[in-house]
Amino acid sequence: MKPGTRIGYGWDSHEFKAGIPLKIGGVTLTHDSGLGGHSDGDVLLHAITDALLGAIAGPDIGSLFPPSDPQWKNADSAVFLGEALRRVKAAGYELVNLDSTLILSAPKIGPHADAIRKRVAGLCGVSPDCVGIKAKTPEGMGTENAAIANAVVLLQREG
Ligand SMILES: [Zn+2]
């Protein structure tokens, strides 16, 4: 008998690089730099993807979509999230709600939180009131040139 509910946790970080678009939660934000590295660098979607995969004890995002594989260069991270959601459904579960915290010095997330919440909710197939988007500045952490995202998800068994 499968558990009725499962939780998952994900964490990610990316370094800011000048001259590339900044995407957070599937929303492009106006800023002088974006997040480099794997795919489009969407740190929030990566953390949510890993939380979903973790909840079903699946492989992590780096195993499914290796940064060394050129096909994922500049990829839309919504593709990774979609694969995680497909695996959650295949395992017999559905997403109940998710919560997240971003840690970055700039830009301010508050003015964009509702847009990000709606976009993430749309990608995940849940209501916006089931998506928590919180942001903090990295006080005393020395990570001013990085964006960090933490995410937790709750799944329930379908049917
Ligand atoms: Zn990432």
mmCIF file with all atom_site columns, C-alpha atoms and ligand atoms in Angstrom:
data_model
loop_
_atom_site.group_PDB
_atom_site.id
_atom_site.type_symbol
_atom_site.label_atom_id
_atom_site.label_alt_id
_atom_site.label_comp_id
_atom_site.label_asym_id
_atom_site.label_entity_id
_atom_site.label_seq_id
_atom_site.pdbx_PDB_ins_code
_atom_site.Cartn_x
_atom_site.Cartn_y
_atom_site.Cartn_z
_atom_site.occupancy
_atom_site.B_iso_or_equiv
_atom_site.pdbx_formal_charge
_atom_site.auth_seq_id
_atom_site.auth_comp_id
_atom_site.auth_asym_id
_atom_site.auth_atom_id
_atom_site.pdbx_PDB_model_num
ATOM   1   C  CA . MET A 1 1   ? 0.000  0.000  0.000   1.00 0.00 ? 1   MET A CA 1
ATOM   2   C  CA . LYS A 1 2   ? 1.449  3.338  -1.064  1.00 0.00 ? 2   LYS A CA 1
ATOM   3   C  CA . PRO A 1 3   ? 1.498  6.183  1.480   1.00 0.00 ? 3   PRO A CA 1
ATOM   4   C  CA . GLY A 1 4   ? -1.452 8.571  1.204   1.00 0.00 ? 4   GLY A CA 1
ATOM   5   C  CA . THR A 1 5   ? 0.769  11.643 1.258   1.00 0.00 ? 5   THR A CA 1
ATOM   6   C  CA . ARG A 1 6   ? 4.416  12.334 0.502   1.00 0.00 ? 6   ARG A CA 1
ATOM   7   C  CA . ILE A 1 7   ? 6.605  15.419 0.931   1.00 0.00 ? 7   ILE A CA 1
ATOM   8   C  CA . GLY A 1 8   ? 9.534  16.525 -1.197  1.00 0.00 ? 8   GLY A CA 1
ATOM   9   C  CA . TYR A 1 9   ? 12.295 19.085 -0.811  1.00 0.00 ? 9   TYR A CA 1
ATOM   10  C  CA . GLY A 1 10  ? 14.472 20.776 -3.436  1.00 0.00 ? 10  GLY A CA 1
ATOM   11  C  CA . TRP A 1 11  ? 17.334 23.267 -3.378  1.00 0.00 ? 11  TRP A CA 1
ATOM   12  C  CA . ASP A 1 12  ? 19.243 25.015 -6.162  1.00 0.00 ? 12  ASP A CA 1
ATOM   13  C  CA . SER A 1 13  ? 21.605 27.913 -6.769  1.00 0.00 ? 13  SER A CA 1
ATOM   14  C  CA . HIS A 1 14  ? 22.866 29.749 -9.825  1.00 0.00 ? 14  HIS A CA 1
ATOM   15  C  CA . GLU A 1 15  ? 25.395 32.527 -10.305 1.00 0.00 ? 15  GLU A CA 1
ATOM   16  C  CA . PHE A 1 16  ? 24.420 35.880 -11.814 1.00 0.00 ? 16  PHE A CA 1
ATOM   17  C  CA . LYS A 1 17  ? 26.039 36.658 -15.180 1.00 0.00 ? 17  LYS A CA 1
ATOM   18  C  CA . ALA A 1 18  ? 25.806 39.959 -17.013 1.00 0.00 ? 18  ALA A CA 1
ATOM   19  C  CA . GLY A 1 19  ? 23.953 40.264 -20.284 1.00 0.00 ? 19  GLY A CA 1
ATOM   20  C  CA . ILE A 1 20  ? 21.636 37.238 -20.140 1.00 0.00 ? 20  ILE A CA 1
ATOM   21  C  CA . PRO A 1 21  ? 17.890 37.182 -19.410 1.00 0.00 ? 21  PRO A CA 1
ATOM   22  C  CA . LEU A 1 22  ? 16.757 36.584 -15.823 1.00 0.00 ? 22  LEU A CA 1
ATOM   23  C  CA . LYS A 1 23  ? 14.053 33.902 -15.519 1.00 0.00 ? 23  LYS A CA 1
ATOM   24  C  CA . ILE A 1 24  ? 12.561 33.000 -12.161 1.00 0.00 ? 24  ILE A CA 1
ATOM   25  C  CA . GLY A 1 25  ? 9.543  30.744 -11.868 1.00 0.00 ? 25  GLY A CA 1
ATOM   26  C  CA . GLY A 1 26  ? 8.991  30.835 -15.630 1.00 0.00 ? 26  GLY A CA 1
ATOM   27  C  CA . VAL A 1 27  ? 8.737  34.654 -15.609 1.00 0.00 ? 27  VAL A CA 1
ATOM   28  C  CA . THR A 1 28  ? 11.339 36.871 -17.308 1.00 0.00 ? 28  THR A CA 1
ATOM   29  C  CA . LEU A 1 29  ? 12.282 39.736 -14.982 1.00 0.00 ? 29  LEU A CA 1
ATOM   30  C  CA . THR A 1 30  ? 13.935 42.998 -16.038 1.00 0.00 ? 30  THR A CA 1
ATOM   31  C  CA . HIS A 1 31  ? 17.452 43.046 -14.563 1.00 0.00 ? 31  HIS A CA 1
ATOM   32  C  CA . ASP A 1 32  ? 21.023 43.813 -15.667 1.00 0.00 ? 32  ASP A CA 1
ATOM   33  C  CA . SER A 1 33  ? 22.057 40.161 -15.318 1.00 0.00 ? 33  SER A CA 1
ATOM   34  C  CA . GLY A 1 34  ? 20.587 36.701 -15.471 1.00 0.00 ? 34  GLY A CA 1
ATOM   35  C  CA . LEU A 1 35  ? 21.365 33.283 -14.051 1.00 0.00 ? 35  LEU A CA 1
ATOM   36  C  CA . GLY A 1 36  ? 24.040 31.274 -15.828 1.00 0.00 ? 36  GLY A CA 1
ATOM   37  C  CA . GLY A 1 37  ? 24.702 27.576 -16.003 1.00 0.00 ? 37  GLY A CA 1
ATOM   38  C  CA . HIS A 1 38  ? 22.454 24.683 -16.870 1.00 0.00 ? 38  HIS A CA 1
ATOM   39  C  CA . SER A 1 39  ? 19.537 25.461 -19.261 1.00 0.00 ? 39  SER A CA 1
ATOM   40  C  CA . ASP A 1 40  ? 17.825 28.848 -18.806 1.00 0.00 ? 40  ASP A CA 1
ATOM   41  C  CA . GLY A 1 41  ? 19.082 28.988 -15.187 1.00 0.00 ? 41  GLY A CA 1
ATOM   42  C  CA . ASP A 1 42  ? 15.577 29.120 -13.671 1.00 0.00 ? 42  ASP A CA 1
ATOM   43  C  CA . VAL A 1 43  ? 16.625 28.430 -10.095 1.00 0.00 ? 43  VAL A CA 1
ATOM   44  C  CA . LEU A 1 44  ? 13.058 28.285 -8.748  1.00 0.00 ? 44  LEU A CA 1
ATOM   45  C  CA . LEU A 1 45  ? 11.738 25.818 -11.326 1.00 0.00 ? 45  LEU A CA 1
ATOM   46  C  CA . HIS A 1 46  ? 14.820 23.654 -10.727 1.00 0.00 ? 46  HIS A CA 1
ATOM   47  C  CA . ALA A 1 47  ? 14.200 23.554 -6.954  1.00 0.00 ? 47  ALA A CA 1
ATOM   48  C  CA . ILE A 1 48  ? 10.506 22.711 -7.485  1.00 0.00 ? 48  ILE A CA 1
ATOM   49  C  CA . THR A 1 49  ? 11.429 20.016 -10.023 1.00 0.00 ? 49  THR A CA 1
ATOM   50  C  CA . ASP A 1 50  ? 13.838 18.417 -7.547  1.00 0.00 ? 50  ASP A CA 1
ATOM   51  C  CA . ALA A 1 51  ? 11.237 18.611 -4.753  1.00 0.00 ? 51  ALA A CA 1
ATOM   52  C  CA . LEU A 1 52  ? 8.690  16.765 -6.945  1.00 0.00 ? 52  LEU A CA 1
ATOM   53  C  CA . LEU A 1 53  ? 11.253 14.138 -7.956  1.00 0.00 ? 53  LEU A CA 1
ATOM   54  C  CA . GLY A 1 54  ? 12.384 13.745 -4.352  1.00 0.00 ? 54  GLY A CA 1
ATOM   55  C  CA . ALA A 1 55  ? 8.824  13.229 -3.133  1.00 0.00 ? 55  ALA A CA 1
ATOM   56  C  CA . ILE A 1 56  ? 8.536  10.087 -5.272  1.00 0.00 ? 56  ILE A CA 1
ATOM   57  C  CA . ALA A 1 57  ? 12.124 9.046  -4.490  1.00 0.00 ? 57  ALA A CA 1
ATOM   58  C  CA . GLY A 1 58  ? 13.005 9.548  -8.157  1.00 0.00 ? 58  GLY A CA 1
ATOM   59  C  CA . PRO A 1 59  ? 16.308 10.509 -9.797  1.00 0.00 ? 59  PRO A CA 1
ATOM   60  C  CA . ASP A 1 60  ? 17.296 14.160 -9.345  1.00 0.00 ? 60  ASP A CA 1
ATOM   61  C  CA . ILE A 1 61  ? 17.191 16.858 -12.025 1.00 0.00 ? 61  ILE A CA 1
ATOM   62  C  CA . GLY A 1 62  ? 20.920 16.578 -12.747 1.00 0.00 ? 62  GLY A CA 1
ATOM   63  C  CA . SER A 1 63  ? 20.580 12.843 -13.447 1.00 0.00 ? 63  SER A CA 1
ATOM   64  C  CA . LEU A 1 64  ? 17.585 13.282 -15.777 1.00 0.00 ? 64  LEU A CA 1
ATOM   65  C  CA . PHE A 1 65  ? 18.911 16.376 -17.551 1.00 0.00 ? 65  PHE A CA 1
ATOM   66  C  CA . PRO A 1 66  ? 22.730 16.386 -17.249 1.00 0.00 ? 66  PRO A CA 1
ATOM   67  C  CA . PRO A 1 67  ? 24.259 19.895 -17.593 1.00 0.00 ? 67  PRO A CA 1
ATOM   68  C  CA . SER A 1 68  ? 26.974 18.255 -19.724 1.00 0.00 ? 68  SER A CA 1
ATOM   69  C  CA . ASP A 1 69  ? 24.367 17.272 -22.359 1.00 0.00 ? 69  ASP A CA 1
ATOM   70  C  CA . PRO A 1 70  ? 24.274 20.006 -25.056 1.00 0.00 ? 70  PRO A CA 1
ATOM   71  C  CA . GLN A 1 71  ? 20.561 19.428 -25.732 1.00 0.00 ? 71  GLN A CA 1
ATOM   72  C  CA . TRP A 1 72  ? 19.720 21.098 -22.380 1.00 0.00 ? 72  TRP A CA 1
ATOM   73  C  CA . LYS A 1 73  ? 21.809 24.225 -23.061 1.00 0.00 ? 73  LYS A CA 1
ATOM   74  C  CA . ASN A 1 74  ? 19.431 27.217 -22.850 1.00 0.00 ? 74  ASN A CA 1
ATOM   75  C  CA . ALA A 1 75  ? 16.501 24.775 -22.450 1.00 0.00 ? 75  ALA A CA 1
ATOM   76  C  CA . ASP A 1 76  ? 13.212 26.060 -21.044 1.00 0.00 ? 76  ASP A CA 1
ATOM   77  C  CA . SER A 1 77  ? 13.120 24.720 -17.471 1.00 0.00 ? 77  SER A CA 1
ATOM   78  C  CA . ALA A 1 78  ? 9.353  24.228 -17.816 1.00 0.00 ? 78  ALA A CA 1
ATOM   79  C  CA . VAL A 1 79  ? 10.350 21.073 -19.737 1.00 0.00 ? 79  VAL A CA 1
ATOM   80  C  CA . PHE A 1 80  ? 12.124 19.706 -16.631 1.00 0.00 ? 80  PHE A CA 1
ATOM   81  C  CA . LEU A 1 81  ? 9.160  20.573 -14.414 1.00 0.00 ? 81  LEU A CA 1
ATOM   82  C  CA . GLY A 1 82  ? 6.789  18.897 -16.886 1.00 0.00 ? 82  GLY A CA 1
ATOM   83  C  CA . GLU A 1 83  ? 8.807  15.677 -16.766 1.00 0.00 ? 83  GLU A CA 1
ATOM   84  C  CA . ALA A 1 84  ? 8.791  15.703 -12.942 1.00 0.00 ? 84  ALA A CA 1
ATOM   85  C  CA . LEU A 1 85  ? 4.996  16.185 -12.928 1.00 0.00 ? 85  LEU A CA 1
ATOM   86  C  CA . ARG A 1 86  ? 4.618  13.347 -15.446 1.00 0.00 ? 86  ARG A CA 1
ATOM   87  C  CA . ARG A 1 87  ? 6.604  11.067 -13.138 1.00 0.00 ? 87  ARG A CA 1
ATOM   88  C  CA . VAL A 1 88  ? 4.530  12.136 -10.125 1.00 0.00 ? 88  VAL A CA 1
ATOM   89  C  CA . LYS A 1 89  ? 1.339  11.213 -11.992 1.00 0.00 ? 89  LYS A CA 1
ATOM   90  C  CA . ALA A 1 90  ? 2.842  7.916  -13.198 1.00 0.00 ? 90  ALA A CA 1
ATOM   91  C  CA . ALA A 1 91  ? 3.652  7.102  -9.560  1.00 0.00 ? 91  ALA A CA 1
ATOM   92  C  CA . GLY A 1 92  ? -0.047 7.614  -8.709  1.00 0.00 ? 92  GLY A CA 1
ATOM   93  C  CA . TYR A 1 93  ? 0.210  10.992 -6.970  1.00 0.00 ? 93  TYR A CA 1
ATOM   94  C  CA . GLU A 1 94  ? -0.907 14.578 -7.493  1.00 0.00 ? 94  GLU A CA 1
ATOM   95  C  CA . LEU A 1 95  ? 0.452  17.863 -6.181  1.00 0.00 ? 95  LEU A CA 1
ATOM   96  C  CA . VAL A 1 96  ? -1.505 19.369 -3.264  1.00 0.00 ? 96  VAL A CA 1
ATOM   97  C  CA . ASN A 1 97  ? 0.554  22.523 -2.646  1.00 0.00 ? 97  ASN A CA 1
ATOM   98  C  CA . LEU A 1 98  ? 4.081  23.843 -2.769  1.00 0.00 ? 98  LEU A CA 1
ATOM   99  C  CA . ASP A 1 99  ? 6.025  26.453 -0.869  1.00 0.00 ? 99  ASP A CA 1
ATOM   100 C  CA . SER A 1 100 ? 9.284  28.148 -1.785  1.00 0.00 ? 100 SER A CA 1
ATOM   101 C  CA . THR A 1 101 ? 11.817 30.695 -0.569  1.00 0.00 ? 101 THR A CA 1
ATOM   102 C  CA . LEU A 1 102 ? 14.174 32.586 -2.854  1.00 0.00 ? 102 LEU A CA 1
ATOM   103 C  CA . ILE A 1 103 ? 17.375 34.112 -1.446  1.00 0.00 ? 103 ILE A CA 1
ATOM   104 C  CA . LEU A 1 104 ? 18.877 36.832 -3.629  1.00 0.00 ? 104 LEU A CA 1
ATOM   105 C  CA . SER A 1 105 ? 20.105 40.402 -3.221  1.00 0.00 ? 105 SER A CA 1
ATOM   106 C  CA . ALA A 1 106 ? 18.408 41.774 -6.384  1.00 0.00 ? 106 ALA A CA 1
ATOM   107 C  CA . PRO A 1 107 ? 16.028 42.306 -8.053  1.00 0.00 ? 107 PRO A CA 1
ATOM   108 C  CA . LYS A 1 108 ? 13.235 42.632 -5.495  1.00 0.00 ? 108 LYS A CA 1
ATOM   109 C  CA . ILE A 1 109 ? 10.838 39.711 -5.892  1.00 0.00 ? 109 ILE A CA 1
ATOM   110 C  CA . GLY A 1 110 ? 7.875  41.227 -4.006  1.00 0.00 ? 110 GLY A CA 1
ATOM   111 C  CA . PRO A 1 111 ? 6.498  43.214 -6.980  1.00 0.00 ? 111 PRO A CA 1
ATOM   112 C  CA . HIS A 1 112 ? 6.697  40.075 -9.161  1.00 0.00 ? 112 HIS A CA 1
ATOM   113 C  CA . ALA A 1 113 ? 5.578  37.469 -6.621  1.00 0.00 ? 113 ALA A CA 1
ATOM   114 C  CA . ASP A 1 114 ? 1.987  37.324 -7.871  1.00 0.00 ? 114 ASP A CA 1
ATOM   115 C  CA . ALA A 1 115 ? 3.059  36.886 -11.501 1.00 0.00 ? 115 ALA A CA 1
ATOM   116 C  CA . ILE A 1 116 ? 5.505  34.149 -10.491 1.00 0.00 ? 116 ILE A CA 1
ATOM   117 C  CA . ARG A 1 117 ? 2.857  32.465 -8.306  1.00 0.00 ? 117 ARG A CA 1
ATOM   118 C  CA . LYS A 1 118 ? 0.355  32.425 -11.202 1.00 0.00 ? 118 LYS A CA 1
ATOM   119 C  CA . ARG A 1 119 ? 2.916  31.130 -13.688 1.00 0.00 ? 119 ARG A CA 1
ATOM   120 C  CA . VAL A 1 120 ? 4.160  28.350 -11.380 1.00 0.00 ? 120 VAL A CA 1
ATOM   121 C  CA . ALA A 1 121 ? 0.561  27.404 -10.515 1.00 0.00 ? 121 ALA A CA 1
ATOM   122 C  CA . GLY A 1 122 ? -0.274 27.191 -14.220 1.00 0.00 ? 122 GLY A CA 1
ATOM   123 C  CA . LEU A 1 123 ? 2.743  25.013 -14.955 1.00 0.00 ? 123 LEU A CA 1
ATOM   124 C  CA . CYS A 1 124 ? 1.927  22.740 -11.990 1.00 0.00 ? 124 CYS A CA 1
ATOM   125 C  CA . GLY A 1 125 ? -1.819 22.523 -12.622 1.00 0.00 ? 125 GLY A CA 1
ATOM   126 C  CA . VAL A 1 126 ? -2.803 23.838 -9.172  1.00 0.00 ? 126 VAL A CA 1
ATOM   127 C  CA . SER A 1 127 ? -4.573 26.965 -7.949  1.00 0.00 ? 127 SER A CA 1
ATOM   128 C  CA . PRO A 1 128 ? -2.362 30.031 -7.249  1.00 0.00 ? 128 PRO A CA 1
ATOM   129 C  CA . ASP A 1 129 ? -3.407 29.865 -3.588  1.00 0.00 ? 129 ASP A CA 1
ATOM   130 C  CA . CYS A 1 130 ? -1.535 26.545 -3.401  1.00 0.00 ? 130 CYS A CA 1
ATOM   131 C  CA . VAL A 1 131 ? 1.800  28.130 -4.387  1.00 0.00 ? 131 VAL A CA 1
ATOM   132 C  CA . GLY A 1 132 ? 3.933  29.963 -1.819  1.00 0.00 ? 132 GLY A CA 1
ATOM   133 C  CA . ILE A 1 133 ? 6.513  32.412 -3.196  1.00 0.00 ? 133 ILE A CA 1
ATOM   134 C  CA . LYS A 1 134 ? 8.685  34.091 -0.568  1.00 0.00 ? 134 LYS A CA 1
ATOM   135 C  CA . ALA A 1 135 ? 11.958 35.981 -0.937  1.00 0.00 ? 135 ALA A CA 1
ATOM   136 C  CA . LYS A 1 136 ? 14.747 37.059 1.379   1.00 0.00 ? 136 LYS A CA 1
ATOM   137 C  CA . THR A 1 137 ? 18.014 38.933 0.923   1.00 0.00 ? 137 THR A CA 1
ATOM   138 C  CA . PRO A 1 138 ? 21.227 37.026 1.782   1.00 0.00 ? 138 PRO A CA 1
ATOM   139 C  CA . GLU A 1 139 ? 22.066 38.832 5.043   1.00 0.00 ? 139 GLU A CA 1
ATOM   140 C  CA . GLY A 1 140 ? 25.552 37.860 6.141   1.00 0.00 ? 140 GLY A CA 1
ATOM   141 C  CA . MET A 1 141 ? 25.772 34.932 3.752   1.00 0.00 ? 141 MET A CA 1
ATOM   142 C  CA . GLY A 1 142 ? 28.173 36.416 1.192   1.00 0.00 ? 142 GLY A CA 1
ATOM   143 C  CA . THR A 1 143 ? 26.101 35.083 -1.691  1.00 0.00 ? 143 THR A CA 1
ATOM   144 C  CA . GLU A 1 144 ? 25.254 38.450 -3.289  1.00 0.00 ? 144 GLU A CA 1
ATOM   145 C  CA . ASN A 1 145 ? 26.155 37.189 -6.771  1.00 0.00 ? 145 ASN A CA 1
ATOM   146 C  CA . ALA A 1 146 ? 23.924 34.113 -6.575  1.00 0.00 ? 146 ALA A CA 1
ATOM   147 C  CA . ALA A 1 147 ? 20.248 33.270 -6.522  1.00 0.00 ? 147 ALA A CA 1
ATOM   148 C  CA . ILE A 1 148 ? 19.246 30.406 -4.236  1.00 0.00 ? 148 ILE A CA 1
ATOM   149 C  CA . ALA A 1 149 ? 15.866 28.654 -4.156  1.00 0.00 ? 149 ALA A CA 1
ATOM   150 C  CA . ASN A 1 150 ? 14.362 26.239 -1.643  1.00 0.00 ? 150 ASN A CA 1
ATOM   151 C  CA . ALA A 1 151 ? 11.095 24.419 -2.351  1.00 0.00 ? 151 ALA A CA 1
ATOM   152 C  CA . VAL A 1 152 ? 8.884  21.908 -0.569  1.00 0.00 ? 152 VAL A CA 1
ATOM   153 C  CA . VAL A 1 153 ? 5.929  20.030 -2.073  1.00 0.00 ? 153 VAL A CA 1
ATOM   154 C  CA . LEU A 1 154 ? 3.116  17.910 -0.679  1.00 0.00 ? 154 LEU A CA 1
ATOM   155 C  CA . LEU A 1 155 ? 1.692  15.128 -2.812  1.00 0.00 ? 155 LEU A CA 1
ATOM   156 C  CA . GLN A 1 156 ? -1.421 13.038 -2.220  1.00 0.00 ? 156 GLN A CA 1
ATOM   157 C  CA . ARG A 1 157 ? -2.318 9.665  -3.666  1.00 0.00 ? 157 ARG A CA 1
ATOM   158 C  CA . GLU A 1 158 ? -4.763 9.955  -6.560  1.00 0.00 ? 158 GLU A CA 1
ATOM   159 C  CA . GLY A 1 159 ? -8.237 8.539  -6.297  1.00 0.00 ? 159 GLY A CA 1
HETATM 160 ZN ZN . ZN  B 2 .   ? 19.544 24.793 -11.515 1.00 0.00 ? 1   ZN  B ZN 1
#
